[in-house]
PDB file of C-alpha atoms in Angstrom:
ATOM      1  CA  THR Z   4     154.070-142.890 -76.363  1.00 58.00           C
ATOM      2  CA  TRP Z   5     152.081-139.990 -74.935  1.00 51.00           C
ATOM      3  CA  PHE Z   6     154.546-137.627 -76.524  1.00 54.00           C
ATOM      4  CA  GLU Z   7     153.934-138.997 -80.013  1.00 60.00           C
ATOM      5  CA  LEU Z   8     150.170-139.225 -79.478  1.00 57.00           C
ATOM      6  CA  CYS Z   9     149.931-135.571 -78.483  1.00 56.00           C
ATOM      7  CA  GLU Z  10     151.920-134.633 -81.576  1.00 61.00           C
ATOM      8  CA  LEU Z  11     149.544-136.586 -83.809  1.00 54.00           C
ATOM      9  CA  LEU Z  12     146.452-135.036 -82.252  1.00 65.00           C
ATOM     10  CA  GLN Z  13     147.551-131.527 -83.234  1.00 64.00           C
ATOM     11  CA  ASP Z  14     146.039-132.158 -86.675  1.00 63.00           C
ATOM     12  CA  ILE Z  15     142.489-132.926 -85.510  1.00 68.00           C
ATOM     13  CA  GLU Z  16     141.741-129.362 -84.362  1.00 73.00           C
ATOM     14  CA  ASP Z  17     139.566-130.514 -81.466  1.00 84.00           C
ATOM     15  CA  VAL Z  18     140.726-128.460 -78.498  1.00 89.00           C
ATOM     16  CA  GLU Z  19     138.948-130.516 -75.845  1.00 91.00           C
ATOM     17  CA  VAL Z  20     140.280-133.836 -77.137  1.00 88.00           C
ATOM     18  CA  ILE Z  21     143.823-132.490 -77.325  1.00 88.00           C
ATOM     19  CA  ARG Z  22     143.547-130.922 -73.861  1.00 91.00           C
ATOM     20  CA  ALA Z  23     142.243-134.177 -72.348  1.00 90.00           C
ATOM     21  CA  THR Z  24     145.081-136.100 -73.959  1.00 89.00           C
ATOM     22  CA  TYR Z  25     147.709-133.668 -72.684  1.00 90.00           C
ATOM     23  CA  GLU Z  26     146.136-133.778 -69.237  1.00 91.00           C
ATOM     24  CA  LYS Z  27     146.273-137.557 -69.192  1.00 90.00           C
ATOM     25  CA  ALA Z  28     149.870-137.525 -70.392  1.00 88.00           C
ATOM     26  CA  ALA Z  29     150.868-134.943 -67.766  1.00 91.00           C
ATOM     27  CA  SER Z  30     149.442-137.153 -65.023  1.00 90.00           C
ATOM     28  CA  ASN Z  31     152.180-139.704 -65.726  1.00 88.00           C
ATOM     29  CA  VAL Z  32     154.812-137.987 -63.600  1.00 90.00           C
ATOM     30  CA  PRO Z  33     158.233-139.701 -63.540  1.00 88.00           C
ATOM     31  CA  GLN Z  34     159.456-140.959 -60.201  1.00 82.00           C
ATOM     32  CA  GLU Z  35     161.952-138.648 -58.542  1.00 70.00           C
ATOM     33  CA  LYS Z  36     164.716-141.255 -58.791  1.00 69.00           C
ATOM     34  CA  LYS Z  37     164.361-141.540 -62.567  1.00 67.00           C
ATOM     35  CA  GLU Z  38     167.120-140.327 -64.876  1.00 80.00           C
ATOM     36  CA  LYS Z  39     167.139-136.755 -66.162  1.00 81.00           C
ATOM     37  CA  GLN Z  40     166.414-137.929 -69.715  1.00 86.00           C
ATOM     38  CA  GLN Z  41     162.965-139.148 -68.632  1.00 87.00           C
ATOM     39  CA  TRP Z  42     162.320-135.958 -66.723  1.00 90.00           C
ATOM     40  CA  SER Z  43     163.464-133.939 -69.741  1.00 90.00           C
ATOM     41  CA  ARG Z  44     160.910-135.652 -71.963  1.00 89.00           C
ATOM     42  CA  TYR Z  45     158.215-135.050 -69.370  1.00 91.00           C
ATOM     43  CA  VAL Z  46     159.131-131.359 -69.015  1.00 93.00           C
ATOM     44  CA  LEU Z  47     159.141-130.932 -72.801  1.00 91.00           C
ATOM     45  CA  LEU Z  48     155.710-132.569 -73.010  1.00 91.00           C
ATOM     46  CA  CYS Z  49     154.280-130.217 -70.389  1.00 94.00           C
ATOM     47  CA  ILE Z  50     155.876-127.198 -72.064  1.00 95.00           C
ATOM     48  CA  LYS Z  51     154.156-128.203 -75.301  1.00 92.00           C
ATOM     49  CA  TYR Z  52     150.920-128.502 -73.306  1.00 94.00           C
ATOM     50  CA  ALA Z  53     151.343-124.962 -71.964  1.00 96.00           C
ATOM     51  CA  ILE Z  54     152.133-123.612 -75.429  1.00 94.00           C
ATOM     52  CA  PHE Z  55     149.048-125.378 -76.790  1.00 93.00           C
ATOM     53  CA  GLU Z  56     146.879-123.720 -74.138  1.00 95.00           C
ATOM     54  CA  GLU Z  57     148.322-120.279 -74.848  1.00 97.00           C
ATOM     55  CA  LYS Z  58     148.604-120.336 -78.641  1.00 93.00           C
ATOM     56  CA  THR Z  59     145.945-122.770 -79.853  1.00 91.00           C
ATOM     57  CA  ALA Z  60     143.310-122.880 -77.114  1.00 94.00           C
ATOM     58  CA  LYS Z  61     143.836-119.150 -76.395  1.00 96.00           C
ATOM     59  CA  SER Z  62     143.660-119.829 -72.670  1.00 97.00           C
ATOM     60  CA  PRO Z  63     146.550-118.107 -70.861  1.00 97.00           C
ATOM     61  CA  GLU Z  64     145.010-119.022 -67.515  1.00 97.00           C
ATOM     62  CA  ASN Z  65     145.196-122.728 -68.345  1.00 97.00           C
ATOM     63  CA  ALA Z  66     148.726-122.269 -69.659  1.00 98.00           C
ATOM     64  CA  ARG Z  67     149.697-120.652 -66.355  1.00 98.00           C
ATOM     65  CA  LYS Z  68     148.209-123.597 -64.445  1.00 97.00           C
ATOM     66  CA  VAL Z  69     150.282-126.008 -66.536  1.00 97.00           C
ATOM     67  CA  TYR Z  70     153.475-124.090 -65.775  1.00 97.00           C
ATOM     68  CA  HIS Z  71     152.629-123.929 -62.058  1.00 96.00           C
ATOM     69  CA  SER Z  72     151.819-127.615 -61.895  1.00 96.00           C
ATOM     70  CA  LEU Z  73     155.010-128.580 -63.690  1.00 95.00           C
ATOM     71  CA  ILE Z  74     157.202-126.447 -61.415  1.00 94.00           C
ATOM     72  CA  ASP Z  75     155.580-128.025 -58.357  1.00 93.00           C
ATOM     73  CA  LYS Z  76     156.333-131.537 -59.632  1.00 92.00           C
ATOM     74  CA  ILE Z  77     159.999-131.186 -60.595  1.00 90.00           C
ATOM     75  CA  PRO Z  78     162.578-132.253 -57.967  1.00 88.00           C
ATOM     76  CA  HIS Z  79     164.573-129.027 -58.275  1.00 86.00           C
ATOM     77  CA  LYS Z  80     167.349-130.157 -55.959  1.00 81.00           C
ATOM     78  CA  LYS Z  81     168.103-132.999 -58.358  1.00 85.00           C
ATOM     79  CA  PHE Z  82     167.372-131.520 -61.787  1.00 84.00           C
ATOM     80  CA  ALA Z  83     167.544-128.026 -63.260  1.00 85.00           C
ATOM     81  CA  PHE Z  84     165.569-127.028 -66.347  1.00 92.00           C
ATOM     82  CA  SER Z  85     166.537-123.477 -67.278  1.00 94.00           C
ATOM     83  CA  ARG Z  86     164.425-123.542 -70.416  1.00 94.00           C
ATOM     84  CA  LEU Z  87     161.254-124.054 -68.379  1.00 96.00           C
ATOM     85  CA  TRP Z  88     161.840-120.955 -66.242  1.00 97.00           C
ATOM     86  CA  VAL Z  89     162.737-118.846 -69.261  1.00 97.00           C
ATOM     87  CA  LEU Z  90     159.676-119.921 -71.270  1.00 97.00           C
ATOM     88  CA  TYR Z  91     157.396-119.366 -68.279  1.00 97.00           C
ATOM     89  CA  ALA Z  92     158.861-115.883 -67.747  1.00 97.00           C
ATOM     90  CA  TYR Z  93     158.412-114.886 -71.390  1.00 97.00           C
ATOM     91  CA  PHE Z  94     154.859-116.230 -71.277  1.00 98.00           C
ATOM     92  CA  GLU Z  95     154.138-113.768 -68.460  1.00 97.00           C
ATOM     93  CA  VAL Z  96     155.893-111.019 -70.418  1.00 97.00           C
ATOM     94  CA  ARG Z  97     153.364-111.604 -73.207  1.00 97.00           C
ATOM     95  CA  GLN Z  98     150.576-111.322 -70.647  1.00 96.00           C
ATOM     96  CA  GLY Z  99     151.994-107.995 -69.450  1.00 96.00           C
ATOM     97  CA  ASN Z 100     152.687-109.267 -65.921  1.00 97.00           C
ATOM     98  CA  LEU Z 101     156.144-107.792 -65.325  1.00 96.00           C
ATOM     99  CA  ASN Z 102     156.067-108.168 -61.537  1.00 96.00           C
ATOM    100  CA  THR Z 103     155.234-111.840 -61.987  1.00 97.00           C
ATOM    101  CA  VAL Z 104     158.112-112.167 -64.457  1.00 97.00           C
ATOM    102  CA  ARG Z 105     160.522-110.825 -61.849  1.00 98.00           C
ATOM    103  CA  THR Z 106     159.087-113.155 -59.225  1.00 97.00           C
ATOM    104  CA  ILE Z 107     159.497-116.181 -61.499  1.00 97.00           C
ATOM    105  CA  LEU Z 108     163.070-115.406 -62.510  1.00 97.00           C
ATOM    106  CA  GLY Z 109     164.064-114.353 -59.003  1.00 97.00           C
ATOM    107  CA  PHE Z 110     162.737-117.641 -57.655  1.00 95.00           C
ATOM    108  CA  ALA Z 111     164.515-119.517 -60.456  1.00 96.00           C
ATOM    109  CA  ILE Z 112     167.841-117.904 -59.572  1.00 96.00           C
ATOM    110  CA  GLY Z 113     167.317-118.804 -55.927  1.00 94.00           C
ATOM    111  CA  THR Z 114     166.360-122.372 -56.820  1.00 91.00           C
ATOM    112  CA  CYS Z 115     168.801-123.209 -59.610  1.00 90.00           C
ATOM    113  CA  PRO Z 116     171.069-120.335 -60.682  1.00 94.00           C
ATOM    114  CA  ARG Z 117     172.007-120.918 -64.317  1.00 95.00           C
ATOM    115  CA  SER Z 118     173.506-118.692 -66.997  1.00 96.00           C
ATOM    116  CA  ALA Z 119     170.460-119.022 -69.269  1.00 96.00           C
ATOM    117  CA  ILE Z 120     168.174-117.712 -66.530  1.00 97.00           C
ATOM    118  CA  PHE Z 121     170.406-114.709 -65.889  1.00 98.00           C
ATOM    119  CA  ASP Z 122     170.625-114.067 -69.631  1.00 97.00           C
ATOM    120  CA  ALA Z 123     166.844-113.967 -69.968  1.00 97.00           C
ATOM    121  CA  TYR Z 124     166.337-111.805 -66.875  1.00 98.00           C
ATOM    122  CA  ILE Z 125     169.035-109.340 -67.955  1.00 98.00           C
ATOM    123  CA  GLU Z 126     167.586-109.161 -71.464  1.00 97.00           C
ATOM    124  CA  ILE Z 127     164.132-108.334 -70.116  1.00 97.00           C
ATOM    125  CA  GLU Z 128     165.410-105.661 -67.723  1.00 98.00           C
ATOM    126  CA  SER Z 129     167.563-104.207 -70.509  1.00 97.00           C
ATOM    127  CA  ILE Z 130     164.562-103.933 -72.833  1.00 95.00           C
ATOM    128  CA  LEU Z 131     162.680-102.174 -70.028  1.00 95.00           C
ATOM    129  CA  GLY Z 132     165.596 -99.778 -69.590  1.00 96.00           C
ATOM    130  CA  GLU Z 133     166.073-100.761 -65.937  1.00 97.00           C
ATOM    131  CA  LYS Z 134     169.843-100.299 -65.858  1.00 97.00           C
ATOM    132  CA  GLU Z 135     170.209-100.492 -62.092  1.00 97.00           C
ATOM    133  CA  ASN Z 136     168.371-103.827 -62.081  1.00 98.00           C
ATOM    134  CA  VAL Z 137     170.669-105.034 -64.850  1.00 98.00           C
ATOM    135  CA  ARG Z 138     173.694-104.063 -62.757  1.00 98.00           C
ATOM    136  CA  LYS Z 139     172.328-105.928 -59.716  1.00 98.00           C
ATOM    137  CA  LEU Z 140     171.687-109.006 -61.830  1.00 98.00           C
ATOM    138  CA  TYR Z 141     175.201-109.006 -63.256  1.00 98.00           C
ATOM    139  CA  ASP Z 142     176.544-108.663 -59.732  1.00 98.00           C
ATOM    140  CA  GLN Z 143     174.505-111.704 -58.674  1.00 98.00           C
ATOM    141  CA  TYR Z 144     175.582-113.584 -61.795  1.00 98.00           C
ATOM    142  CA  THR Z 145     179.291-113.193 -61.066  1.00 98.00           C
ATOM    143  CA  LYS Z 146     178.836-114.087 -57.405  1.00 97.00           C
ATOM    144  CA  LEU Z 147     176.666-117.170 -57.952  1.00 97.00           C
ATOM    145  CA  ILE Z 148     178.426-118.462 -61.090  1.00 97.00           C
ATOM    146  CA  PRO Z 149     181.973-117.079 -60.717  1.00 97.00           C
ATOM    147  CA  ASN Z 150     183.475-119.692 -63.052  1.00 97.00           C
ATOM    148  CA  ASP Z 151     181.477-118.469 -66.071  1.00 97.00           C
ATOM    149  CA  VAL Z 152     183.655-116.079 -68.076  1.00 97.00           C
ATOM    150  CA  ARG Z 153     180.579-114.782 -69.944  1.00 97.00           C
ATOM    151  CA  GLY Z 154     179.096-113.242 -66.821  1.00 98.00           C
ATOM    152  CA  TRP Z 155     182.233-111.255 -66.016  1.00 98.00           C
ATOM    153  CA  VAL Z 156     182.787-110.142 -69.600  1.00 98.00           C
ATOM    154  CA  MET Z 157     179.178-109.064 -70.186  1.00 98.00           C
ATOM    155  CA  TYR Z 158     179.168-107.207 -66.862  1.00 98.00           C
ATOM    156  CA  ALA Z 159     182.355-105.348 -67.839  1.00 98.00           C
ATOM    157  CA  GLN Z 160     180.966-104.595 -71.300  1.00 98.00           C
ATOM    158  CA  PHE Z 161     177.772-103.253 -69.746  1.00 98.00           C
ATOM    159  CA  GLU Z 162     179.734-100.887 -67.498  1.00 98.00           C
ATOM    160  CA  TYR Z 163     181.920 -99.790 -70.411  1.00 97.00           C
ATOM    161  CA  GLN Z 164     178.808 -98.955 -72.444  1.00 97.00           C
ATOM    162  CA  GLU Z 165     177.632 -96.905 -69.479  1.00 97.00           C
ATOM    163  CA  ASN Z 166     180.946 -94.987 -69.646  1.00 97.00           C
ATOM    164  CA  ASN Z 167     182.129 -96.540 -66.386  1.00 97.00           C
ATOM    165  CA  VAL Z 168     185.557 -97.425 -67.781  1.00 97.00           C
ATOM    166  CA  GLN Z 169     187.332 -97.895 -64.451  1.00 97.00           C
ATOM    167  CA  LYS Z 170     184.482-100.040 -63.123  1.00 98.00           C
ATOM    168  CA  ALA Z 171     184.774-102.267 -66.198  1.00 98.00           C
ATOM    169  CA  ARG Z 172     188.542-102.536 -65.673  1.00 97.00           C
ATOM    170  CA  ASP Z 173     188.013-103.380 -61.991  1.00 98.00           C
ATOM    171  CA  LEU Z 174     185.647-106.195 -62.970  1.00 98.00           C
ATOM    172  CA  PHE Z 175     188.240-107.766 -65.262  1.00 98.00           C
ATOM    173  CA  GLU Z 176     190.779-107.543 -62.455  1.00 97.00           C
ATOM    174  CA  GLU Z 177     188.338-109.036 -59.953  1.00 98.00           C
ATOM    175  CA  ALA Z 178     187.644-111.936 -62.308  1.00 98.00           C
ATOM    176  CA  ILE Z 179     191.361-112.665 -62.699  1.00 96.00           C
ATOM    177  CA  GLU Z 180     192.043-112.382 -58.983  1.00 96.00           C
ATOM    178  CA  SER Z 181     189.156-114.727 -58.149  1.00 95.00           C
ATOM    179  CA  GLU Z 182     191.076-117.614 -59.781  1.00 94.00           C
ATOM    180  CA  GLN Z 183     187.726-119.292 -60.384  1.00 96.00           C
ATOM    181  CA  VAL Z 184     187.081-118.379 -64.009  1.00 96.00           C
ATOM    182  CA  GLU Z 185     187.139-121.217 -66.492  1.00 93.00           C
ATOM    183  CA  LYS Z 186     188.428-120.445 -70.012  1.00 90.00           C
ATOM    184  CA  ILE Z 187     190.899-117.964 -68.536  1.00 92.00           C
ATOM    185  CA  ASP Z 188     192.406-117.459 -72.020  1.00 92.00           C
ATOM    186  CA  HIS Z 189     189.099-115.956 -73.139  1.00 94.00           C
ATOM    187  CA  LEU Z 190     189.093-113.631 -70.150  1.00 96.00           C
ATOM    188  CA  TRP Z 191     192.546-112.292 -70.998  1.00 95.00           C
ATOM    189  CA  ALA Z 192     191.543-111.903 -74.661  1.00 94.00           C
ATOM    190  CA  TYR Z 193     188.443-109.878 -73.765  1.00 97.00           C
ATOM    191  CA  TYR Z 194     190.419-107.777 -71.298  1.00 97.00           C
ATOM    192  CA  ILE Z 195     193.002-106.970 -73.968  1.00 96.00           C
ATOM    193  CA  GLN Z 196     190.211-106.172 -76.440  1.00 95.00           C
ATOM    194  CA  PHE Z 197     188.651-103.859 -73.853  1.00 97.00           C
ATOM    195  CA  GLU Z 198     191.910-101.935 -73.344  1.00 96.00           C
ATOM    196  CA  THR Z 199     192.362-101.805 -77.116  1.00 93.00           C
ATOM    197  CA  GLU Z 200     188.971-100.077 -77.382  1.00 94.00           C
ATOM    198  CA  THR Z 201     189.953 -97.588 -74.678  1.00 94.00           C
ATOM    199  CA  GLY Z 202     193.119 -96.827 -76.672  1.00 90.00           C
ATOM    200  CA  ASN Z 203     195.462 -97.210 -73.696  1.00 89.00           C
ATOM    201  CA  VAL Z 204     198.534 -98.771 -75.337  1.00 92.00           C
ATOM    202  CA  GLU Z 205     200.554 -98.976 -72.140  1.00 93.00           C
ATOM    203  CA  ASN Z 206     197.786-100.939 -70.430  1.00 95.00           C
ATOM    204  CA  ILE Z 207     197.613-103.295 -73.419  1.00 95.00           C
ATOM    205  CA  ARG Z 208     201.359-103.941 -73.157  1.00 94.00           C
ATOM    206  CA  LYS Z 209     201.043-104.695 -69.457  1.00 96.00           C
ATOM    207  CA  LEU Z 210     198.161-107.087 -70.107  1.00 96.00           C
ATOM    208  CA  TYR Z 211     200.114-108.963 -72.750  1.00 95.00           C
ATOM    209  CA  ARG Z 212     202.990-109.309 -70.302  1.00 95.00           C
ATOM    210  CA  ARG Z 213     200.731-110.540 -67.514  1.00 95.00           C
ATOM    211  CA  SER Z 214     198.801-112.957 -69.717  1.00 94.00           C
ATOM    212  CA  ILE Z 215     202.007-114.389 -71.206  1.00 94.00           C
ATOM    213  CA  SER Z 216     203.415-114.799 -67.718  1.00 92.00           C
ATOM    214  CA  ALA Z 217     200.263-116.693 -66.714  1.00 90.00           C
ATOM    215  CA  ASN Z 218     200.079-118.782 -69.894  1.00 88.00           C
ATOM    216  CA  ASN Z 219     202.939-118.737 -72.399  1.00 87.00           C
ATOM    217  CA  LYS Z 220     200.947-119.125 -75.630  1.00 89.00           C
ATOM    218  CA  LEU Z 221     201.925-118.400 -79.218  1.00 89.00           C
ATOM    219  CA  SER Z 222     198.648-116.537 -79.878  1.00 90.00           C
ATOM    220  CA  LEU Z 223     199.485-114.050 -77.102  1.00 92.00           C
ATOM    221  CA  TRP Z 224     202.977-113.415 -78.434  1.00 92.00           C
ATOM    222  CA  LYS Z 225     201.563-112.929 -81.944  1.00 93.00           C
ATOM    223  CA  GLY Z 226     199.089-110.373 -80.630  1.00 93.00           C
ATOM    224  CA  PHE Z 227     201.810-108.572 -78.700  1.00 92.00           C
ATOM    225  CA  ILE Z 228     204.135-108.472 -81.716  1.00 93.00           C
ATOM    226  CA  TYR Z 229     201.310-107.285 -83.964  1.00 92.00           C
ATOM    227  CA  LEU Z 230     200.543-104.486 -81.490  1.00 91.00           C
ATOM    228  CA  GLU Z 231     204.079-103.133 -81.681  1.00 88.00           C
ATOM    229  CA  ALA Z 232     204.561-103.667 -85.423  1.00 89.00           C
ATOM    230  CA  GLU Z 233     201.190-102.499 -86.750  1.00 84.00           C
ATOM    231  CA  ASN Z 234     199.522-100.366 -84.107  1.00 80.00           C
ATOM    232  CA  CYS Z 235     202.634 -98.647 -82.766  1.00 82.00           C
ATOM    233  CA  ASN Z 236     204.812 -98.841 -85.892  1.00 84.00           C
ATOM    234  CA  ASP Z 237     207.746 -99.998 -83.788  1.00 85.00           C
ATOM    235  CA  ILE Z 238     209.427-102.690 -85.890  1.00 89.00           C
ATOM    236  CA  ASP Z 239     212.510-102.840 -83.667  1.00 90.00           C
ATOM    237  CA  GLU Z 240     210.395-103.583 -80.601  1.00 89.00           C
ATOM    238  CA  ALA Z 241     208.434-106.186 -82.570  1.00 89.00           C
ATOM    239  CA  ARG Z 242     211.712-107.930 -83.515  1.00 93.00           C
ATOM    240  CA  LYS Z 243     212.824-107.906 -79.866  1.00 93.00           C
ATOM    241  CA  LEU Z 244     209.529-109.499 -78.870  1.00 92.00           C
ATOM    242  CA  PHE Z 245     209.905-112.132 -81.583  1.00 91.00           C
ATOM    243  CA  ASP Z 246     213.345-113.071 -80.222  1.00 92.00           C
ATOM    244  CA  GLU Z 247     212.006-113.028 -76.662  1.00 91.00           C
ATOM    245  CA  ALA Z 248     209.144-115.336 -77.632  1.00 90.00           C
ATOM    246  CA  GLU Z 249     211.522-117.745 -79.369  1.00 89.00           C
ATOM    247  CA  LEU Z 250     213.742-117.863 -76.279  1.00 90.00           C
ATOM    248  CA  SER Z 251     210.725-118.318 -74.021  1.00 88.00           C
ATOM    249  CA  PHE Z 252     209.463-121.340 -75.968  1.00 84.00           C
ATOM    250  CA  ALA Z 253     212.970-122.813 -76.041  1.00 84.00           C
ATOM    251  CA  GLU Z 254     213.157-122.525 -72.252  1.00 77.00           C
ATOM    252  CA  ASP Z 255     209.745-124.180 -71.941  1.00 72.00           C
ATOM    253  CA  ARG Z 256     210.912-127.094 -74.074  1.00 76.00           C
ATOM    254  CA  GLU Z 257     214.023-127.521 -71.923  1.00 69.00           C
ATOM    255  CA  GLU Z 258     211.930-127.387 -68.760  1.00 70.00           C
ATOM    256  CA  LYS Z 259     209.693-130.182 -70.031  1.00 71.00           C
ATOM    257  CA  LYS Z 260     212.726-132.406 -70.706  1.00 65.00           C
ATOM    258  CA  LYS Z 261     213.740-132.295 -67.044  1.00 61.00           C
TER     259      LYS Z 261
END
């Protein structure tokens, strides 16, 4: 295959021969109706071509042309390749073209919003110290991919690190109220961890109660009991919770028998 041939040619150290071979391989564009696996192989081949142009041939302009050409060919409404956008953006970072980086990632979010694209964009803006841009990106992230618990949690953690404690708390509440978040158990766990870091014991108790009410799980009861026994040194309250948990699970078992 072209893929294997291009790999083999890496050893001959003849830039023009390798370039011609990659160019020929890249001309074999899959039909739009083809499966994603075939498109994935084609995208990977072209990415390797772009990397060859940048790293081996030392031609960033040619590498840029490869990325442009590939983006123009992909049927974006049918397939999404987050890795391509991220690699292209970091290529432009290495060239020092920060405005172009923002254009690429902004277009990627508009075309195919994916967590990996937001992650890369947020990382770049964070390195640049552009905190307001980071905040705007997190806001977009949670609006465009509201089911991803990571977006909500990282947004809340960002605000907490910026000493915006109430804003972080509001984000956790917004995520819960949205009723769209997958892995809701993780959301509750991170929310409880957040309140633990703030040191607000009463809020932690309330969260345990709410999370248990939403999902009666042993791990939540164990955490609640541990809070009272170890953190608050209230053994009597811990025993009451243990009895309450036992009764709660017994009631659940009876409910399932009906």
